Amino acid sequence: AQTVTQSQPEMSVQEAETVTLSCTYDTSESDYYLFWYKQPPSRQMILVIRQEAYKQQNATENRFSVNFQKAAKSFSLKISDSQLGDAAMYFCAYRSAPNAGGTSYGKLTFGQGTILTVHP
Amino acid sequence: DTGVSQDPRHKITKRGQNVTFRCDPISEHNRLYWYRQTLGQGPEFLTYFQNEAQLEKSRLLSDRFSAERPKGSFSTLEIQRTEQGDSAMYLCASSARGGNTIYFGEGSWLTVV
């Protein structure tokens, strides 16, 4: 079974600065997807960024980028030019690919989450 | 394009009562998922459907929990004989055929008193 670990329960950053959230995972599969989701307090979980394991290039979405290290099974999220609206719980998540041959295709496995506080 | 909708958003019930939550996925999404999330924790997978077929159930889904998706559109999650440990947010999500991204609803909060 796959596991996802977020070792930083809380992080804080000054507005306009850069912050990096860490995530490691464990899997025996070679093909999979990794995600970062954002969940503001009492609000809907929304997708921030997605990475396909077969792609060597790190995904970027505007101010959000990832550092995907497949051999190390590491998937960190970098938020540049942090804004007050970035404050939320951030979850790292793993999903098997359809051709991975595993039985868990379909579902997401989440980490424990990191609470990000942005100071003005 | 409406998102995943869940109803009710909040439910307070007495221990031992039955509750049912409804989820309407994004139109034409053939996969539908249920997760449970307790305060300060990541969501835990409960079950998922592809069309009307329930393809996987977590061990977390005890005999008191049942989920259905009778016509491959909306889904219901019923909890019978609720216990205080069932208090959590129940999240529904959906994804399209061949899609890599799962989209979440706003969740249904359950409080068992």
Short mmCIF file of C-alpha atoms in Angstrom, two decimals:
data_model
loop_
_atom_site.label_atom_id
_atom_site.label_comp_id
_atom_site.label_asym_id
_atom_site.label_seq_id
_atom_site.Cartn_x
_atom_site.Cartn_y
_atom_site.Cartn_z
CA ALA A 1 0.00 0.00 0.00
CA GLN A 2 1.11 3.51 -0.72
CA THR A 3 1.80 6.00 2.04
CA VAL A 4 2.25 9.76 1.95
CA THR A 5 4.06 11.69 4.66
CA GLN A 6 4.08 15.41 5.30
CA SER A 7 6.55 16.07 8.08
CA GLN A 8 5.72 19.74 8.63
CA PRO A 9 2.48 20.14 10.59
CA GLU A 10 2.71 23.93 10.33
CA MET A 11 4.63 26.45 8.27
CA SER A 12 4.56 30.21 8.11
CA VAL A 13 5.74 32.76 5.58
CA GLN A 14 5.76 36.51 5.16
CA GLU A 15 3.65 37.95 2.42
CA ALA A 16 5.59 38.18 -0.86
CA GLU A 17 8.19 35.67 0.34
CA THR A 18 8.74 32.08 -0.81
CA VAL A 19 7.90 28.95 1.15
CA THR A 20 8.45 25.26 0.45
CA LEU A 21 6.23 22.48 1.76
CA SER A 22 7.68 18.97 1.96
CA CYS A 23 6.15 15.63 1.02
CA THR A 24 7.56 12.15 0.75
CA TYR A 25 5.80 9.01 -0.35
CA ASP A 26 6.35 5.31 -0.50
CA THR A 27 5.31 3.11 -3.39
CA SER A 28 6.48 0.12 -5.39
CA GLU A 29 4.69 1.36 -8.51
CA SER A 30 6.56 3.00 -11.35
CA ASP A 31 3.73 5.04 -12.79
CA TYR A 32 1.54 7.30 -10.71
CA TYR A 33 0.36 10.85 -10.18
CA LEU A 34 1.12 13.25 -7.38
CA PHE A 35 -1.01 16.20 -6.36
CA TRP A 36 -1.04 19.16 -4.04
CA TYR A 37 -4.47 20.19 -2.82
CA LYS A 38 -5.34 23.33 -0.85
CA GLN A 39 -8.11 23.39 1.74
CA PRO A 40 -8.92 26.83 3.21
CA PRO A 41 -10.71 26.81 6.58
CA SER A 42 -14.26 25.51 6.21
CA ARG A 43 -13.96 25.62 2.46
CA GLN A 44 -13.67 23.29 -0.46
CA MET A 45 -10.54 21.33 -1.27
CA ILE A 46 -9.12 22.53 -4.56
CA LEU A 47 -6.34 21.26 -6.77
CA VAL A 48 -3.17 23.35 -6.77
CA ILE A 49 -0.86 21.36 -9.01
CA ARG A 50 -0.41 17.90 -10.52
CA GLN A 51 2.68 15.92 -11.53
CA GLU A 52 2.81 12.78 -13.66
CA ALA A 53 5.58 10.45 -12.51
CA TYR A 54 6.69 9.66 -16.06
CA LYS A 55 7.44 13.33 -16.71
CA GLN A 56 10.89 14.48 -15.72
CA GLN A 57 9.99 18.14 -15.98
CA ASN A 58 8.67 19.67 -12.79
CA ALA A 59 5.13 21.01 -12.99
CA THR A 60 4.46 24.72 -12.56
CA GLU A 61 1.23 26.69 -12.20
CA ASN A 62 1.81 30.42 -11.95
CA ARG A 63 3.31 31.02 -8.48
CA PHE A 64 3.24 27.32 -7.59
CA SER A 65 5.91 24.84 -8.62
CA VAL A 66 7.04 21.42 -7.50
CA ASN A 67 10.39 19.73 -7.03
CA PHE A 68 9.75 16.12 -7.99
CA GLN A 69 12.56 13.72 -7.12
CA LYS A 70 11.36 10.29 -8.22
CA ALA A 71 14.32 8.30 -6.95
CA ALA A 72 14.10 9.94 -3.56
CA LYS A 73 10.28 9.71 -3.60
CA SER A 74 10.04 13.36 -2.73
CA PHE A 75 7.50 15.90 -3.96
CA SER A 76 7.79 19.38 -2.49
CA LEU A 77 5.65 22.41 -3.27
CA LYS A 78 7.16 25.86 -3.65
CA ILE A 79 4.93 28.90 -3.34
CA SER A 80 6.52 32.08 -4.63
CA ASP A 81 5.38 35.63 -3.86
CA SER A 82 3.09 34.33 -1.11
CA GLN A 83 -0.27 36.03 -0.76
CA LEU A 84 -2.69 36.21 2.17
CA GLY A 85 -5.10 34.06 0.18
CA ASP A 86 -2.57 31.23 0.15
CA ALA A 87 -3.24 30.60 3.84
CA ALA A 88 -4.78 27.13 4.10
CA MET A 89 -4.13 23.48 4.88
CA TYR A 90 -2.11 21.90 2.08
CA PHE A 91 -2.33 18.21 1.34
CA CYS A 92 0.01 16.10 -0.72
CA ALA A 93 -1.72 13.16 -2.40
CA TYR A 94 -0.82 10.08 -4.44
CA ARG A 95 -2.82 8.29 -7.10
CA SER A 96 -1.88 5.14 -9.01
CA ALA A 97 -1.87 5.32 -12.78
CA PRO A 98 -4.23 3.05 -14.75
CA ASN A 99 -1.40 1.01 -16.19
CA ALA A 100 0.44 0.59 -12.88
CA GLY A 101 -1.06 -2.82 -12.40
CA GLY A 102 -1.98 -2.12 -8.83
CA THR A 103 -5.36 -2.62 -7.27
CA SER A 104 -5.70 0.87 -5.90
CA TYR A 105 -6.15 2.79 -9.11
CA GLY A 106 -8.69 5.51 -8.69
CA LYS A 107 -8.40 6.62 -5.12
CA LEU A 108 -6.19 9.31 -3.67
CA THR A 109 -3.99 8.64 -0.68
CA PHE A 110 -3.39 11.81 1.33
CA GLY A 111 -0.70 13.00 3.70
CA GLN A 112 -1.51 14.48 7.08
CA GLY A 113 -1.46 18.04 5.81
CA THR A 114 0.55 21.19 6.48
CA ILE A 115 -1.10 24.33 7.82
CA LEU A 116 0.32 27.37 6.05
CA THR A 117 0.05 30.77 7.71
CA VAL A 118 0.83 33.89 5.71
CA HIS A 119 1.83 36.97 7.72
CA PRO A 120 1.16 40.44 6.28
CA ASP B 1 -20.11 23.95 -15.17
CA THR B 2 -21.32 23.18 -11.67
CA GLY B 3 -19.00 21.44 -9.30
CA VAL B 4 -19.54 18.50 -7.00
CA SER B 5 -22.46 19.26 -4.69
CA GLN B 6 -23.23 17.65 -1.36
CA ASP B 7 -26.30 17.73 0.81
CA PRO B 8 -26.81 18.40 3.64
CA ARG B 9 -23.79 20.53 4.43
CA HIS B 10 -24.23 20.06 8.16
CA LYS B 11 -26.03 17.40 10.14
CA ILE B 12 -26.37 16.98 13.90
CA THR B 13 -27.83 13.69 15.00
CA LYS B 14 -28.27 11.71 18.16
CA ARG B 15 -26.25 8.59 18.70
CA GLY B 16 -28.05 5.58 17.31
CA GLN B 17 -29.89 7.45 14.58
CA ASN B 18 -29.40 6.85 10.87
CA VAL B 19 -28.15 9.58 8.54
CA THR B 20 -27.88 9.81 4.79
CA PHE B 21 -25.73 12.12 2.69
CA ARG B 22 -26.20 12.80 -0.98
CA CYS B 23 -23.58 13.68 -3.57
CA ASP B 24 -24.11 14.95 -7.09
CA PRO B 25 -20.91 14.68 -9.12
CA ILE B 26 -19.82 16.92 -11.94
CA SER B 27 -21.91 16.16 -15.00
CA GLU B 28 -20.61 13.20 -17.02
CA HIS B 29 -18.01 12.24 -14.45
CA ASN B 30 -18.20 8.46 -14.31
CA ARG B 31 -16.14 8.00 -11.15
CA LEU B 32 -17.39 9.03 -7.73
CA TYR B 33 -15.51 8.81 -4.44
CA TRP B 34 -16.34 9.11 -0.76
CA TYR B 35 -13.77 10.18 1.82
CA ARG B 36 -13.93 10.90 5.54
CA GLN B 37 -11.94 13.70 7.15
CA THR B 38 -11.57 14.44 10.84
CA LEU B 39 -10.36 17.77 12.13
CA GLY B 40 -6.73 18.48 11.33
CA GLN B 41 -6.25 15.26 9.40
CA GLY B 42 -6.04 14.30 5.76
CA PRO B 43 -9.03 12.69 4.06
CA GLU B 44 -9.31 8.92 4.33
CA PHE B 45 -10.66 6.91 1.43
CA LEU B 46 -13.96 5.12 2.03
CA THR B 47 -15.22 3.85 -1.31
CA TYR B 48 -15.55 4.63 -4.98
CA PHE B 49 -17.83 3.91 -7.90
CA GLN B 50 -17.30 3.66 -11.60
CA ASN B 51 -20.72 4.36 -13.03
CA GLU B 52 -23.06 2.33 -10.81
CA ALA B 53 -20.48 -0.30 -9.83
CA GLN B 54 -18.82 -0.02 -6.43
CA LEU B 55 -15.24 -0.99 -7.24
CA GLU B 56 -13.47 -0.63 -3.93
CA LYS B 57 -14.36 -0.33 -0.26
CA SER B 58 -12.02 0.59 2.54
CA ARG B 59 -11.78 -1.42 5.71
CA LEU B 60 -12.88 1.83 7.36
CA LEU B 61 -16.30 1.25 5.84
CA SER B 62 -17.89 -0.86 8.56
CA ASP B 63 -21.15 -2.76 8.18
CA ARG B 64 -22.99 0.32 9.41
CA PHE B 65 -21.91 2.25 6.32
CA SER B 66 -23.44 1.71 2.93
CA ALA B 67 -23.02 3.63 -0.28
CA GLU B 68 -25.01 3.45 -3.47
CA ARG B 69 -24.98 4.97 -6.91
CA PRO B 70 -28.03 3.35 -8.47
CA LYS B 71 -28.10 5.04 -11.85
CA GLY B 72 -24.49 6.01 -12.14
CA SER B 73 -25.26 9.64 -11.41
CA PHE B 74 -25.77 10.82 -7.81
CA SER B 75 -24.66 8.76 -4.84
CA THR B 76 -25.84 8.34 -1.25
CA LEU B 77 -23.82 7.42 1.82
CA GLU B 78 -25.87 6.07 4.70
CA ILE B 79 -24.61 5.56 8.22
CA GLN B 80 -26.78 3.39 10.42
CA ARG B 81 -26.80 3.44 14.22
CA THR B 82 -24.43 6.40 14.35
CA GLU B 83 -21.70 6.52 16.97
CA GLN B 84 -19.78 9.50 18.31
CA GLY B 85 -16.72 8.29 16.44
CA ASP B 86 -18.58 8.86 13.19
CA SER B 87 -18.39 12.61 13.73
CA ALA B 88 -16.36 13.91 10.78
CA MET B 89 -16.64 15.61 7.45
CA TYR B 90 -17.71 13.34 4.63
CA LEU B 91 -16.26 14.41 1.34
CA CYS B 92 -17.50 13.42 -2.07
CA ALA B 93 -15.40 13.75 -5.19
CA SER B 94 -15.64 12.86 -8.86
CA SER B 95 -13.44 12.40 -11.88
CA ALA B 96 -14.00 12.00 -15.59
CA ARG B 97 -13.36 8.88 -17.66
CA GLY B 98 -9.63 8.87 -18.31
CA GLY B 99 -9.18 11.99 -16.21
CA ASN B 100 -6.26 12.28 -13.85
CA THR B 101 -7.73 14.87 -11.52
CA ILE B 102 -10.29 14.30 -8.80
CA TYR B 103 -12.57 17.22 -7.92
CA PHE B 104 -14.02 17.59 -4.44
CA GLY B 105 -17.29 18.87 -3.07
CA GLU B 106 -17.52 21.12 -0.04
CA GLY B 107 -18.23 18.23 2.28
CA SER B 108 -20.98 17.23 4.69
CA TRP B 109 -20.23 17.79 8.36
CA LEU B 110 -21.66 15.19 10.71
CA THR B 111 -21.85 15.71 14.46
CA VAL B 112 -23.11 12.82 16.57
CA VAL B 113 -24.23 13.84 20.06
#
